[in-house]
Amino acid sequence: MNAIELERQVCAANYAPLPIMLSHGEGVWLTDIGGMKRLDMMSGYSAVSLGHGHPRILKVLNEQARKLAVTSRAFHSEPLGPFLARLCAVSGQEMALPMNTGAEAVETAIKAARRWGYRIKGIADGKAEIITAAGNFHGRTTTIVGFSSDASYRDGFGPFTPGFVNVPFGDAAAIEAAITPNTAAIMIEPIQGEAGIVVPPAGYLKRLRALCDANTILLILDEVQSGLGRTGRWFAHEHEGIRPDGLIVGKALGGGVYPVSAFLASRDVMRLFEPGSHGSTFGGNALAAAIGLEALKIIEEERLVERSAEHGAHMKRRLNAMTQGLAREVRGLGLWVGVDLDPALASAKAVVSALAGAGVLTKETHETVIRFAPPLTISRAELDWGLDRCEAVFSAFAGRAKPAAA
């Protein structure tokens, strides 16, 4: 029995991975057990934004693990304060509550919004509502999938938690119409990743900020995928010059080696948590804090935000040019681009498989969109190496899509 078949025998089939068994990674490259080297154009949905095995991350991981890793938050640990202070500084928020996964940080945001709604806004107990957007992806817990608009995420997992109102993404008027006296928060992704790198209309976030200010509502942004340099800014909301009341971060914060996430907000929101109201055995442990702090330092010191903006514009231009006639749209910001293929001309799954054969690893979403999100550490030469192979694959599919000559 080979390694892939063994995994299929013992692992629940909650994913449908490409038939490639990876053995090791270095920088922007992944190597399979047969020795074939491929360019990672996925970076673990932004979790590997610093590349595989970044030497500074591995050094901190090793040193901190030898010194102190997990004690639970029953005690203070030396790295936590410096980590959260730096995270607050780069985000413009005042306090943070550390967790592990992005979904846990989203759950934390939901609890914060509801408690704020009851204790500060004065919403009647049990009546708080949070407005979310159709097409959202905030995680996989039962509460979160309950307000997903994707039937496959919900099927067989009800009953679901009430208190969420779904409206079309990018439609500020729909959000305005959904606001009631019971609305505690608007919680959205500033760019929808799993939905296919969907960018809202210009001015959308500014309009939401104004609506929240006018109606005493919290604006909470989920930047687990879009944050920490992915879009060419530290956070995607900076493209519109607004500041949210709550910010959810994760993925890249773990340096590609450890789950680290956090919910950030003002002191007025965070003071609503008291001992016993929320917690996590592993959240904010010393190892996580040391890695998170080093990840933030690397992003700043290696100028990865600026690199994402520069290389991302180049990647988008090239992808747009090479997919003319095949793609309905090429969209995104920074090193985060979705190519939405015309399904009548090419299957995203087939293209992804061909790209893997050509030495480029990525993944389709929602059947028609191919996501391109390489590590922010990628060089221009490495990026062009991958884009050259993408161009050859897209060209081959474009040729098949053309009608035969009479």
XYZ file of C-alpha atoms in Angstrom:
406
model
C 0.000 0.000 0.000
C 1.479 3.362 -1.025
C 1.481 6.478 1.144
C -1.540 8.075 -0.549
C -3.621 4.921 -0.289
C -2.688 4.512 3.380
C -3.854 8.056 4.086
C -7.143 7.380 2.287
C -7.698 4.276 4.400
C -7.278 5.994 7.757
C -8.076 9.692 7.197
C -11.625 11.044 6.940
C -12.279 12.322 3.417
C -13.033 15.918 4.398
C -10.534 17.093 1.763
C -9.948 16.076 -1.845
C -6.202 16.706 -2.283
C -4.336 16.389 -5.534
C -2.635 12.960 -5.806
C 0.759 14.357 -4.807
C 2.558 13.224 -1.642
C 4.815 16.018 -0.428
C 7.917 15.225 1.586
C 9.614 18.552 2.261
C 9.537 22.254 1.548
C 12.072 25.047 1.426
C 11.293 28.680 0.729
C 8.710 28.773 -2.054
C 9.391 25.204 -3.206
C 7.731 21.897 -2.337
C 9.195 18.480 -3.191
C 7.228 15.246 -3.465
C 8.368 11.773 -2.405
C 9.463 11.082 -5.971
C 11.832 14.047 -5.891
C 9.846 16.387 -8.156
C 10.146 20.020 -7.113
C 7.176 22.356 -7.564
C 6.510 26.042 -6.911
C 4.016 26.650 -4.106
C 1.473 29.141 -5.461
C -0.960 28.405 -2.647
C 1.073 29.023 0.536
C -1.403 27.165 2.722
C -4.192 29.724 2.193
C -1.725 32.405 3.453
C -0.513 30.309 6.407
C 2.860 29.959 4.673
C 3.210 33.610 3.692
C 6.812 33.563 4.999
C 7.697 30.505 2.947
C 8.524 26.989 4.079
C 11.108 26.682 6.815
C 12.030 30.334 7.133
C 15.362 30.171 9.013
C 14.419 32.892 11.495
C 11.139 31.165 12.334
C 12.852 27.793 12.768
C 15.491 29.365 15.002
C 12.873 30.941 17.283
C 10.793 27.753 17.230
C 13.755 25.668 18.354
C 15.020 28.108 20.968
C 11.624 28.812 22.525
C 10.549 25.155 22.505
C 13.700 24.253 24.425
C 13.113 27.082 26.878
C 9.324 27.055 27.467
C 6.444 26.009 25.211
C 3.043 25.472 26.868
C 1.966 26.189 30.425
C -1.645 27.315 29.799
C -2.706 30.867 30.580
C -2.951 29.958 34.253
C 0.486 31.623 34.437
C 2.201 34.521 32.699
C 4.856 33.794 30.083
C 7.626 36.106 28.959
C 6.913 36.305 25.178
C 3.168 37.048 25.291
C 3.259 40.746 26.200
C 5.853 41.740 23.554
C 4.008 39.721 20.894
C 0.596 41.264 21.518
C 2.086 44.749 21.894
C 3.656 44.452 18.431
C 0.451 43.031 16.961
C -1.572 45.903 18.382
C 0.962 48.407 17.043
C 0.843 47.132 13.447
C -2.958 46.803 13.472
C -3.830 50.092 15.176
C -5.883 48.262 17.809
C -5.520 48.572 21.578
C -5.826 45.042 22.944
C -5.730 41.462 21.708
C -7.097 38.104 22.775
C -4.830 35.299 21.490
C -6.221 32.039 20.149
C -4.989 29.218 17.890
C -6.954 28.860 14.668
C -8.774 31.446 12.603
C -12.134 29.879 13.391
C -11.458 30.229 17.120
C -10.632 33.901 16.641
C -13.907 34.347 14.720
C -15.818 32.675 17.554
C -14.086 35.072 19.950
C -15.220 38.019 17.816
C -18.796 36.742 17.854
C -18.781 36.491 21.648
C -17.281 39.970 21.951
C -19.861 41.479 19.593
C -22.790 39.899 21.407
C -21.609 40.866 24.869
C -20.923 44.422 23.650
C -24.412 44.508 22.171
C -26.007 43.520 25.472
C -23.837 45.399 27.934
C -22.994 48.543 25.983
C -25.641 49.043 23.298
C -28.466 47.748 25.491
C -29.892 45.063 23.203
C -32.364 42.782 24.986
C -30.820 39.516 26.153
C -30.818 36.834 23.447
C -31.773 39.252 20.654
C -28.392 40.403 19.311
C -27.877 40.119 15.560
C -24.708 40.102 13.483
C -24.884 40.961 9.778
C -22.702 38.761 7.563
C -22.171 38.475 3.814
C -23.252 35.788 1.381
C -20.276 33.865 0.053
C -18.457 34.244 3.372
C -15.951 31.776 4.728
C -15.076 32.355 8.382
C -14.301 28.779 9.425
C -15.865 25.371 10.019
C -17.347 25.355 13.527
C -21.071 24.692 13.836
C -21.829 28.309 14.709
C -19.851 29.626 11.754
C -21.183 27.238 9.110
C -24.656 28.148 10.318
C -24.352 31.554 8.634
C -22.614 30.270 5.507
C -24.534 30.570 2.253
C -22.840 27.436 0.875
C -25.207 24.491 1.258
C -22.352 21.948 1.312
C -20.861 23.577 4.431
C -24.215 23.308 6.246
C -25.584 19.972 5.064
C -26.250 17.643 7.994
C -24.804 19.895 10.696
C -27.886 21.709 12.023
C -29.611 22.964 14.064
C -27.738 26.215 13.752
C -27.218 29.151 16.063
C -29.652 32.022 15.367
C -28.728 35.685 15.362
C -27.068 36.075 11.963
C -28.434 37.955 8.939
C -26.882 37.223 5.540
C -26.865 39.871 2.794
C -25.102 40.042 -0.612
C -21.388 40.809 -0.427
C -20.346 44.204 -1.742
C -23.862 45.641 -1.424
C -23.809 48.395 1.204
C -27.463 49.222 0.556
C -28.441 45.651 1.449
C -26.539 45.927 4.704
C -28.192 49.257 5.494
C -31.616 47.706 4.901
C -30.762 44.801 7.227
C -29.828 46.999 10.198
C -32.252 46.919 13.137
C -32.038 48.131 16.732
C -30.795 44.620 17.562
C -27.809 44.789 15.218
C -24.636 44.486 17.299
C -22.068 44.081 14.528
C -21.312 43.754 10.856
C -18.738 40.994 10.329
C -17.233 40.482 6.886
C -14.060 39.605 5.023
C -12.809 42.755 3.265
C -11.948 40.460 0.346
C -13.605 37.057 0.160
C -10.919 34.403 -0.248
C -12.670 31.045 -0.389
C -15.383 32.551 -2.577
C -12.747 33.158 -5.246
C -10.750 36.277 -4.273
C -13.828 38.487 -4.601
C -13.002 42.195 -4.244
C -15.922 44.487 -3.280
C -16.641 47.770 -5.095
C -14.487 50.767 -4.220
C -15.908 52.646 -1.265
C -17.695 49.604 0.195
C -15.714 49.494 3.433
C -15.953 53.262 3.871
C -19.722 53.013 3.535
C -19.868 50.232 6.122
C -17.730 52.293 8.483
C -20.167 55.202 8.138
C -23.189 52.938 8.696
C -21.641 51.489 11.847
C -20.827 54.937 13.193
C -24.327 56.216 12.504
C -26.099 53.222 14.048
C -23.816 52.348 16.998
C -22.665 49.052 15.493
C -19.287 47.316 15.625
C -17.478 46.807 12.321
C -15.515 43.550 12.574
C -13.236 42.478 9.733
C -11.974 38.938 9.250
C -8.456 39.330 7.850
C -7.251 35.810 8.583
C -6.393 35.307 4.900
C -6.196 38.891 3.638
C -4.095 40.320 6.457
C -0.393 40.610 7.234
C 0.746 41.788 3.827
C -1.187 39.491 1.519
C -2.899 42.313 -0.430
C 0.054 44.697 -0.569
C -0.880 46.451 2.673
C -0.555 45.197 6.230
C -4.330 44.738 6.168
C -6.798 44.847 3.288
C -8.960 47.502 4.957
C -6.044 49.946 4.697
C -6.719 50.216 0.964
C -9.777 52.291 1.909
C -8.223 54.115 4.841
C -10.660 52.901 7.499
C -10.162 51.257 10.875
C -12.459 48.477 12.094
C -13.727 48.140 15.660
C -12.590 44.536 15.706
C -9.982 42.669 13.661
C -9.497 38.926 13.253
C -6.031 37.685 12.275
C -4.288 34.333 11.933
C -2.611 32.052 9.378
C 0.556 34.018 8.432
C 0.968 34.899 12.103
C 2.177 31.339 12.735
C 5.131 31.605 10.366
C 4.073 28.459 8.515
C 4.895 26.187 11.466
C 2.335 26.736 14.235
C -1.325 27.811 14.592
C -1.511 31.372 15.933
C -4.524 33.699 15.759
C -6.041 36.606 17.629
C -9.017 38.894 17.927
C -8.101 42.559 18.338
C -10.277 45.481 19.395
C -10.447 48.603 21.546
C -10.155 48.539 25.328
C -13.868 49.343 25.546
C -14.677 46.071 23.779
C -11.983 43.939 25.383
C -12.794 44.989 28.948
C -16.042 43.035 28.574
C -14.052 39.816 28.911
C -13.228 38.758 32.457
C -11.628 35.601 33.890
C -13.760 32.602 33.002
C -15.692 34.284 30.171
C -13.407 32.929 27.457
C -10.247 30.875 27.189
C -8.058 28.390 25.352
C -5.558 25.878 26.699
C -3.061 26.564 23.921
C -4.068 30.113 22.979
C -1.293 32.593 23.690
C 1.218 29.974 24.829
C 4.875 30.967 24.975
C 5.865 29.099 21.818
C 3.010 30.620 19.808
C 3.808 34.105 21.084
C 7.505 33.846 20.242
C 6.741 32.616 16.729
C 4.064 35.262 16.187
C 6.399 38.049 17.280
C 9.146 36.848 14.953
C 6.676 36.553 12.060
C 5.677 40.194 12.518
C 9.322 41.244 12.638
C 10.112 39.346 9.438
C 7.191 40.891 7.547
C 8.384 44.357 8.510
C 12.155 43.899 8.249
C 12.085 41.992 4.957
C 9.604 44.511 3.534
C 7.185 41.752 2.535
C 4.205 44.113 2.393
C 5.946 46.225 -0.230
C 7.093 43.095 -2.075
C 3.515 41.813 -2.163
C 2.298 45.066 -3.696
C 5.020 45.140 -6.352
C 5.112 41.459 -7.276
C 1.339 41.200 -6.990
C 0.748 43.891 -9.597
C 3.188 42.085 -11.900
C 1.491 38.719 -11.308
C -1.959 40.112 -11.962
C -0.847 41.790 -15.211
C 0.699 38.593 -16.502
C -2.226 36.373 -15.482
C -4.665 38.782 -17.087
C -2.720 38.751 -20.352
C -2.223 34.992 -20.529
C -5.859 34.100 -19.755
C -7.521 36.369 -22.332
C -10.277 34.362 -23.981
C -10.357 31.762 -21.196
C -11.129 33.831 -18.103
C -14.268 35.773 -17.304
C -12.318 37.867 -14.810
C -8.910 38.189 -13.156
C -9.232 39.854 -9.765
C -7.307 40.451 -6.567
C -4.828 42.663 -4.742
C -1.177 42.061 -3.956
C 0.024 38.474 -4.163
C -3.554 37.201 -4.053
C -5.222 36.767 -7.430
C -8.159 34.678 -8.608
C -8.571 33.639 -12.239
C -12.258 32.996 -12.883
C -12.405 30.663 -15.883
C -15.289 30.382 -18.310
C -16.520 26.856 -17.483
C -17.623 26.377 -21.083
C -13.996 26.693 -22.162
C -11.939 25.124 -19.388
C -12.378 23.225 -16.130
C -10.584 24.808 -13.186
C -9.895 21.359 -11.749
C -8.339 20.187 -15.015
C -6.202 23.315 -15.266
C -5.010 22.915 -11.658
C -4.033 19.312 -12.399
C -2.128 20.389 -15.509
C -0.372 23.140 -13.540
C 0.746 20.563 -10.968
C 2.181 18.453 -13.764
C 4.028 21.518 -15.031
C 5.535 22.237 -11.622
C 3.098 24.753 -10.111
C 0.888 23.915 -7.125
C -2.379 25.720 -6.522
C -6.048 24.839 -6.017
C -9.415 25.655 -7.523
C -12.384 26.965 -5.573
C -16.086 27.039 -6.401
C -15.385 25.012 -9.550
C -14.307 27.910 -11.771
C -11.694 29.958 -9.889
C -7.972 29.214 -9.653
C -6.260 30.908 -6.734
C -2.728 32.263 -6.922
C -1.188 33.185 -3.560
C 2.531 32.395 -3.381
C 4.585 33.082 -0.265
C 5.312 36.785 0.143
C 9.005 35.890 0.201
C 8.958 34.880 -3.468
C 11.527 36.554 -5.725
C 10.656 38.056 -9.109
C 12.663 35.320 -10.825
C 10.826 32.569 -8.965
C 7.479 34.227 -9.661
C 8.222 34.493 -13.378
C 9.396 30.871 -13.443
C 5.950 29.868 -12.211
C 4.079 32.310 -14.422
C 5.933 31.069 -17.509
C 4.644 27.570 -16.796
C 1.169 28.907 -16.114
C 1.264 30.646 -19.470
C 2.152 27.410 -21.265
C -0.697 25.547 -19.534
C -3.273 28.269 -20.206
C -2.127 28.471 -23.825
C -2.682 24.736 -24.237
C -6.214 24.990 -22.837
C -6.971 28.023 -25.008
C -5.938 26.001 -28.046
C -8.302 23.185 -27.109
C -11.128 25.683 -26.570
C -10.846 27.159 -30.083
C -13.207 25.701 -32.662
C -11.604 23.582 -35.360
C -10.925 25.300 -38.688
C -13.507 24.709 -41.372
